[in-house]
Coordinates of C-alpha atoms and ligand atoms in Angstrom, one line a residue:
M1233 CA 15.8 10.6 26.3
S1234 CA 14.4 7.7 24.4
D1235 CA 17.7 7.1 22.5
K1236 CA 19.6 4.7 24.8
R1237 CA 22.9 5.6 23.1
T1238 CA 22.5 9.3 24.0
R1239 CA 21.5 8.4 27.5
F1240 CA 24.5 6.1 28.2
E1241 CA 27.0 8.6 26.8
T1242 CA 25.6 11.3 29.1
L1243 CA 25.6 8.9 32.0
A1244 CA 29.2 8.0 31.5
V1245 CA 30.1 11.7 31.9
H1246 CA 27.6 12.8 34.5
G1247 CA 26.4 9.7 36.3
G1248 CA 27.1 9.9 40.1
E1249 CA 28.8 13.3 39.9
P1250 CA 27.8 15.6 42.8
R1251 CA 26.1 18.8 41.6
P1252 CA 27.0 21.4 42.6
A1253 CA 30.5 20.1 42.1
A1254 CA 32.7 19.5 45.2
D1255 CA 34.4 22.8 46.0
G1256 CA 33.4 23.9 42.5
S1257 CA 35.9 21.4 41.0
V1258 CA 34.5 19.8 37.8
V1259 CA 36.8 16.9 38.4
F1260 CA 36.1 15.2 41.8
P1261 CA 39.2 15.6 44.0
L1262 CA 41.6 12.9 44.8
Y1263 CA 41.7 12.3 48.6
Q1264 CA 44.6 10.1 49.1
G1265 CA 44.3 10.2 52.9
T1266 CA 43.7 7.0 54.9
V1267 CA 42.5 8.7 58.1
F1268 CA 39.7 11.2 58.8
E1269 CA 38.5 13.1 61.8
A1270 CA 35.7 11.6 63.7
G1271 CA 33.4 14.7 63.4
S1272 CA 30.0 14.6 65.0
G1273 CA 28.4 11.2 65.2
G1274 CA 28.8 8.4 62.7
D1275 CA 32.0 6.5 61.9
A1276 CA 35.0 8.4 60.6
P1277 CA 35.9 7.5 57.0
Y1278 CA 38.7 4.9 56.8
I1279 CA 40.5 3.6 53.7
R1280 CA 40.0 -0.1 54.2
L1281 CA 36.3 0.4 54.8
G1282 CA 36.0 2.1 51.4
T1283 CA 34.6 5.3 53.0
N1284 CA 37.3 7.8 51.8
P1285 CA 35.4 10.4 49.8
T1286 CA 37.2 9.5 46.5
Q1287 CA 36.3 5.8 47.0
R1288 CA 32.7 6.7 47.7
H1289 CA 32.5 9.0 44.7
L1290 CA 33.7 6.2 42.4
E1291 CA 31.1 3.9 43.8
A1292 CA 28.3 6.3 43.1
R1293 CA 29.6 6.6 39.5
L1294 CA 29.8 2.8 39.1
A1295 CA 26.3 2.3 40.5
A1296 CA 24.9 4.9 38.1
L1297 CA 26.5 3.2 35.1
E1298 CA 24.9 -0.2 35.9
G1299 CA 21.6 1.5 36.9
A1300 CA 22.0 0.0 40.5
E1301 CA 21.2 1.4 43.9
S1302 CA 24.7 0.7 45.2
A1303 CA 28.2 -0.4 44.3
V1304 CA 31.3 -1.7 46.1
A1305 CA 34.6 -1.0 44.4
T1306 CA 37.4 -3.6 45.0
G1307 CA 41.1 -4.0 44.4
S1308 CA 40.6 -6.3 41.4
G1309 CA 38.0 -8.1 39.4
M1310 CA 38.7 -11.3 41.3
A1311 CA 38.1 -9.5 44.6
A1312 CA 34.7 -8.4 43.2
I1313 CA 33.7 -11.9 42.1
T1314 CA 34.9 -13.6 45.2
A1315 CA 33.3 -11.0 47.5
A1316 CA 30.0 -11.5 45.6
L1317 CA 30.1 -15.3 46.0
H1318 CA 31.1 -15.1 49.7
S1319 CA 28.2 -12.7 50.3
V1320 CA 25.6 -15.3 49.1
L1321 CA 27.2 -18.8 49.7
G1322 CA 27.1 -19.6 53.3
S1323 CA 28.8 -22.7 54.7
G1324 CA 27.5 -25.7 52.7
G1325 CA 26.1 -23.6 49.9
H1326 CA 25.7 -24.9 46.3
L1327 CA 26.4 -22.8 43.2
I1328 CA 25.2 -23.3 39.6
A1329 CA 28.0 -22.0 37.5
A1330 CA 26.6 -21.5 34.0
G1331 CA 29.4 -20.4 31.7
A1332 CA 32.9 -21.1 30.4
F1333 CA 34.4 -18.7 32.9
Y1334 CA 37.4 -16.5 33.1
G1335 CA 40.5 -18.6 34.1
G1336 CA 40.8 -16.9 37.5
T1337 CA 37.1 -17.5 38.3
H1338 CA 37.4 -21.1 37.2
R1339 CA 40.6 -21.6 39.3
F1340 CA 38.9 -20.1 42.4
L1341 CA 36.0 -22.5 42.1
A1342 CA 38.2 -25.5 41.4
E1343 CA 40.8 -24.8 44.1
H1344 CA 38.9 -23.0 46.8
A1345 CA 35.2 -23.8 46.7
A1346 CA 35.5 -27.2 48.5
R1347 CA 37.8 -25.8 51.2
L1348 CA 35.1 -23.1 51.9
G1349 CA 32.4 -25.8 52.2
W1350 CA 30.8 -24.9 48.8
D1351 CA 30.2 -27.1 45.9
F1352 CA 29.2 -26.2 42.4
D1353 CA 28.0 -27.6 39.1
L1354 CA 29.4 -26.3 35.8
V1355 CA 26.6 -26.2 33.3
D1356 CA 25.9 -24.7 29.8
P1357 CA 24.7 -21.1 30.0
G1358 CA 22.2 -21.8 27.2
D1359 CA 20.7 -25.0 28.5
A1360 CA 17.9 -24.4 31.0
A1361 CA 17.2 -28.1 31.4
A1362 CA 20.8 -28.5 32.6
W1363 CA 20.2 -25.7 35.2
R1364 CA 17.1 -27.5 36.5
R1365 CA 19.0 -30.8 36.8
A1366 CA 21.7 -29.1 38.8
L1367 CA 19.3 -27.6 41.3
R1368 CA 19.6 -28.9 44.9
P1369 CA 17.9 -27.8 48.2
R1370 CA 21.3 -26.2 49.1
T1371 CA 21.6 -24.2 45.9
R1372 CA 22.0 -20.5 46.8
A1373 CA 23.4 -18.8 43.7
F1374 CA 23.5 -18.8 39.9
L1375 CA 26.7 -17.5 38.4
T1376 CA 27.1 -16.6 34.7
E1377 CA 28.9 -14.4 32.3
T1378 CA 27.3 -12.0 29.8
I1379 CA 29.7 -13.0 27.0
T1380 CA 31.6 -16.1 28.0
N1381 CA 35.4 -15.9 28.1
P1382 CA 37.2 -17.3 26.1
T1383 CA 34.4 -19.2 24.3
I1384 CA 32.5 -16.0 23.2
R1385 CA 29.0 -17.4 23.7
V1386 CA 25.9 -15.5 24.9
G1387 CA 23.7 -17.7 27.1
D1388 CA 20.0 -17.3 27.8
L1389 CA 20.6 -14.3 30.0
V1390 CA 16.9 -13.3 30.4
G1391 CA 16.0 -16.9 31.1
A1392 CA 18.8 -17.2 33.7
A1393 CA 17.7 -14.2 35.7
R1394 CA 14.1 -15.5 35.7
F1395 CA 15.2 -19.0 36.6
A1396 CA 17.2 -17.7 39.6
R1397 CA 14.3 -15.6 40.8
E1398 CA 11.8 -18.5 40.5
H1399 CA 14.1 -20.8 42.6
G1400 CA 15.1 -18.2 45.2
L1401 CA 18.7 -18.1 44.0
T1402 CA 20.9 -15.0 43.9
S1403 CA 21.8 -14.4 40.3
V1404 CA 25.4 -13.1 39.8
I1405 CA 26.8 -12.1 36.4
D1406 CA 30.3 -11.2 35.3
N1407 CA 29.6 -8.3 32.8
T1408 CA 33.3 -7.6 32.0
L1409 CA 33.3 -8.5 28.4
A1410 CA 30.1 -6.7 27.5
T1411 CA 30.4 -3.6 29.7
P1412 CA 27.3 -1.6 30.7
V1413 CA 27.5 0.1 27.3
V1414 CA 26.5 -3.2 25.6
F1415 CA 24.3 -4.7 28.3
R1416 CA 23.0 -3.8 31.8
P1417 CA 22.2 -7.0 33.5
H1418 CA 20.1 -5.4 36.3
T1419 CA 17.6 -4.4 33.7
V1420 CA 16.7 -8.0 33.1
G1421 CA 16.7 -8.9 36.8
F1422 CA 20.3 -10.0 37.7
D1423 CA 20.9 -9.4 41.4
L1424 CA 24.7 -8.8 41.5
V1425 CA 26.7 -7.5 38.6
C1426 CA 30.5 -7.9 38.8
H1427 CA 33.2 -6.4 36.6
S1428 CA 36.9 -6.5 36.3
A1429 CA 37.3 -2.7 36.0
T1430 CA 40.9 -3.5 35.1
K1431 CA 39.6 -4.1 31.6
A1432 CA 37.2 -1.9 29.6
L1433 CA 35.8 0.2 32.5
N1434 CA 39.2 1.8 33.1
G1435 CA 40.3 1.1 29.5
H1436 CA 43.9 2.3 29.8
S1437 CA 45.7 -0.8 31.0
D1438 CA 47.2 1.1 34.0
L1439 CA 45.3 -0.1 37.1
A1440 CA 43.6 -3.1 38.8
A1441 CA 40.1 -2.7 40.1
G1442 CA 36.7 -4.5 40.3
V1443 CA 33.1 -3.6 41.2
V1444 CA 30.0 -5.3 42.4
T1445 CA 26.6 -3.6 41.9
G1446 CA 23.2 -4.4 43.3
T1447 CA 20.6 -3.3 45.8
R1448 CA 21.7 -1.5 49.0
E1449 CA 20.7 -4.5 51.0
R1450 CA 22.6 -7.1 49.0
L1451 CA 25.6 -4.7 48.8
E1452 CA 25.7 -4.4 52.6
R1453 CA 26.7 -8.1 52.7
V1454 CA 29.2 -7.7 49.9
R1455 CA 30.8 -4.8 51.7
S1456 CA 31.0 -6.7 54.9
V1457 CA 33.0 -9.4 53.1
Q1458 CA 35.2 -6.8 51.3
R1459 CA 36.0 -5.1 54.7
A1460 CA 36.8 -8.4 56.4
Y1461 CA 39.1 -9.5 53.7
G1462 CA 40.6 -6.0 53.2
S1463 CA 40.1 -5.7 49.4
A1464 CA 39.1 -2.0 49.2
L1465 CA 40.3 -0.1 46.1
D1466 CA 43.2 2.4 46.6
P1467 CA 41.9 6.0 46.2
H1468 CA 44.5 6.8 43.6
A1469 CA 43.2 3.9 41.4
A1470 CA 39.7 5.0 42.2
F1471 CA 40.5 8.5 40.9
L1472 CA 42.0 7.2 37.7
L1473 CA 39.1 4.7 37.1
S1474 CA 36.6 7.5 37.6
R1475 CA 38.5 9.4 34.8
G1476 CA 38.6 6.4 32.6
L1477 CA 34.8 6.0 32.9
K1478 CA 34.1 9.4 31.4
T1479 CA 35.1 8.0 27.9
L1480 CA 33.7 4.5 28.4
A1481 CA 30.9 4.9 25.9
L1482 CA 33.1 6.4 23.2
R1483 CA 35.8 3.8 23.7
V1484 CA 33.5 0.8 23.7
R1485 CA 31.6 1.9 20.6
Q1486 CA 34.8 2.3 18.7
Q1487 CA 36.1 -1.1 20.0
N1488 CA 32.9 -2.8 19.0
A1489 CA 33.1 -1.3 15.5
N1490 CA 36.7 -2.4 15.2
A1491 CA 35.9 -5.9 16.4
Q1492 CA 33.1 -6.1 13.8
A1493 CA 35.4 -5.0 11.0
V1494 CA 38.1 -7.5 11.9
A1495 CA 35.6 -10.3 12.4
E1496 CA 34.2 -9.7 8.9
L1497 CA 37.7 -9.8 7.4
L1498 CA 38.6 -13.0 9.3
A1499 CA 35.3 -14.6 8.3
G1500 CA 36.1 -14.2 4.6
H1501 CA 39.8 -15.2 4.7
E1502 CA 41.0 -18.6 3.6
A1503 CA 43.8 -18.7 6.3
V1504 CA 41.1 -18.6 9.0
A1505 CA 39.2 -21.8 9.9
Q1506 CA 36.7 -20.3 12.4
V1507 CA 35.7 -16.9 13.9
R1508 CA 33.6 -16.4 17.0
Y1509 CA 32.1 -13.0 17.3
P1510 CA 28.4 -12.4 18.2
G1511 CA 28.2 -9.6 15.6
L1512 CA 28.5 -12.1 12.8
A1513 CA 25.2 -13.5 11.6
A1514 CA 26.7 -17.0 11.5
H1515 CA 27.4 -16.9 15.3
P1516 CA 25.1 -19.4 17.1
D1517 CA 24.0 -16.7 19.6
H1518 CA 23.8 -13.8 17.1
G1519 CA 20.0 -13.6 17.6
R1520 CA 20.2 -13.3 21.4
A1521 CA 23.0 -10.7 21.2
A1522 CA 21.1 -8.7 18.6
A1523 CA 17.9 -8.7 20.7
W1524 CA 19.5 -7.8 24.0
F1525 CA 22.7 -6.0 23.3
D1526 CA 23.6 -2.5 22.1
G1527 CA 26.7 -3.5 20.1
F1528 CA 28.4 -6.9 20.1
G1529 CA 31.5 -6.4 22.3
S1530 CA 35.2 -5.9 21.6
V1531 CA 36.5 -9.4 21.9
L1532 CA 36.5 -12.2 19.3
T1533 CA 38.4 -15.5 18.8
F1534 CA 39.6 -17.1 15.6
R1535 CA 41.3 -20.3 14.7
A1536 CA 44.1 -20.3 12.1
A1537 CA 43.5 -22.8 9.3
G1538 CA 47.0 -24.1 9.7
G1539 CA 46.7 -24.7 13.5
G1540 CA 49.3 -23.6 16.1
P1541 CA 52.2 -22.9 13.8
A1542 CA 50.0 -20.7 11.5
A1543 CA 48.6 -18.8 14.5
E1544 CA 52.1 -18.1 15.6
V1545 CA 53.0 -16.7 12.1
V1546 CA 49.9 -14.4 12.2
V1547 CA 50.5 -13.2 15.7
K1548 CA 54.1 -12.4 15.0
A1549 CA 53.3 -10.7 11.7
L1550 CA 50.7 -8.3 13.3
R1551 CA 52.2 -4.8 13.7
L1552 CA 49.5 -3.1 15.7
P1553 CA 48.0 -5.5 18.3
Y1554 CA 50.3 -6.4 21.2
D1555 CA 50.8 -10.1 21.9
A1556 CA 49.6 -9.8 25.4
S1557 CA 47.0 -11.4 27.7
S1558 CA 44.2 -9.0 28.6
L1559 CA 41.3 -7.3 27.0
G1560 CA 39.2 -4.1 26.9
G1561 CA 42.0 -1.5 26.7
V1562 CA 42.5 1.2 24.1
E1563 CA 45.4 -0.8 22.5
S1564 CA 44.4 -3.9 20.5
L1565 CA 45.8 -7.1 21.9
V1566 CA 46.0 -10.7 20.6
T1567 CA 46.4 -13.7 23.0
R1568 CA 47.2 -17.2 22.0
L1569 CA 44.9 -19.6 23.8
G1570 CA 46.3 -23.1 23.8
P1571 CA 48.3 -25.1 21.2
H1572 CA 45.7 -25.5 18.5
G1573 CA 45.8 -22.2 16.8
L1574 CA 43.1 -20.4 18.8
V1575 CA 43.7 -16.7 19.1
R1576 CA 41.7 -14.1 21.1
F1577 CA 41.6 -10.5 19.7
S1578 CA 40.6 -7.6 21.9
A1579 CA 39.9 -4.6 19.8
G1580 CA 41.4 -1.3 20.8
I1581 CA 40.3 2.2 19.6
E1582 CA 42.7 2.4 16.5
A1583 CA 41.3 3.3 13.1
P1584 CA 39.3 0.3 11.8
A1585 CA 41.0 0.5 8.4
D1586 CA 44.4 0.2 10.0
L1587 CA 43.4 -2.9 11.9
V1588 CA 41.8 -4.5 8.9
E1589 CA 44.9 -3.8 6.8
D1590 CA 47.2 -5.1 9.4
F1591 CA 45.2 -8.4 9.8
A1592 CA 45.1 -8.8 6.0
Q1593 CA 48.8 -8.5 5.6
A1594 CA 49.4 -10.9 8.6
L1595 CA 47.0 -13.5 7.3
D1596 CA 48.3 -13.3 3.7
G1597 CA 51.7 -14.4 5.1
A1598 CA 50.1 -17.5 6.8
R1599 CA 48.3 -18.8 3.7
Ligands
PLP1941 C1 40.2 -10.1 33.8 C2 38.9 -10.7 34.2 C3 38.5 -11.0 35.5 C4 39.5 -10.8 36.7 O1 39.8 -9.5 36.8 P1 41.1 -8.9 37.5 O2 40.9 -7.5 37.6 O3 42.3 -9.4 36.7 O4 41.1 -9.6 38.9 C5 37.3 -11.6 35.7 N1 36.4 -11.8 34.7 C6 36.7 -11.5 33.4 C7 35.7 -11.9 32.4 C8 38.0 -11.0 33.1 O5 38.3 -10.7 31.8

């Protein structure tokens, strides 16, 4: 089992599955029920507590995929991130936020942190000197992203986990863009790993979910927040997500290959001013990504040479990717980010040659 590719693909199918199978069913059953008999001793399962068997089964699957002791599944990615932060930032806590950050995370910090008695410093995820300058006696947590969204940078992830440990901070990472196929943050020492499972973990653009993984002890605190705020994942969504996870490795490897193929086309095209994809040797963080990742992710950004109007022409001329704002699904998507011609591409699982041909014809029209 020394080939980590083989291992992860096996884990995606079998990780966390009860053996022998429940009632002999190879697919774990969907228990949609909210109420359970008390039985003998212990608390009866209850849906908001996340103890319905389908919810618990999904959590065992998610913990296995991140190589964690425990997982808490939530109703969205934002519910996961906010539960993780609530679990570590008491009243008056300070957070070092090292990343560019997904819009929802950024907005949560900007609009709600102060009201909760927290404050934070936004710093560069690659600049350890800036982390040290941001340290205060009240600093409790260090938050970062594996691949920053939408800037597509890879910070000093190994250094960040070490920095947090040295200073007694809880390290929290949003691993959504990478997925555990590409990077498993617990293996380099991150304490809490968060995902929007709405994206690649489910992969089919048909449910909202999130997850936090970590040690049992840390996850007890996350679960306590999740129960208090009532953000448990609905069992039907849990059942579908568990199904989506079976093909995670296959989907993400195809998405990574497609993103690489499109990145290479864009990098050589005169209608493109700049491409950001960690799989390109010219990317400033290519060395880190090559050293730590298994694949370079499914998301890239590019800037049209002709600015906003040219980006508009390209996006309209593309026949395969939807012009829609998300990432990680089986369908390729393009998203226009701001008025200056910046476009994000999230690779789906289409044939790479079809995507390359489609981008070539769309870019040729924007020359
Ligand atoms: C989408 C996303 C989130 C938020 O997830 P939701 O499921 O929409 O709440 C958080 N982080 C990243 C990187 C995302 O892409």
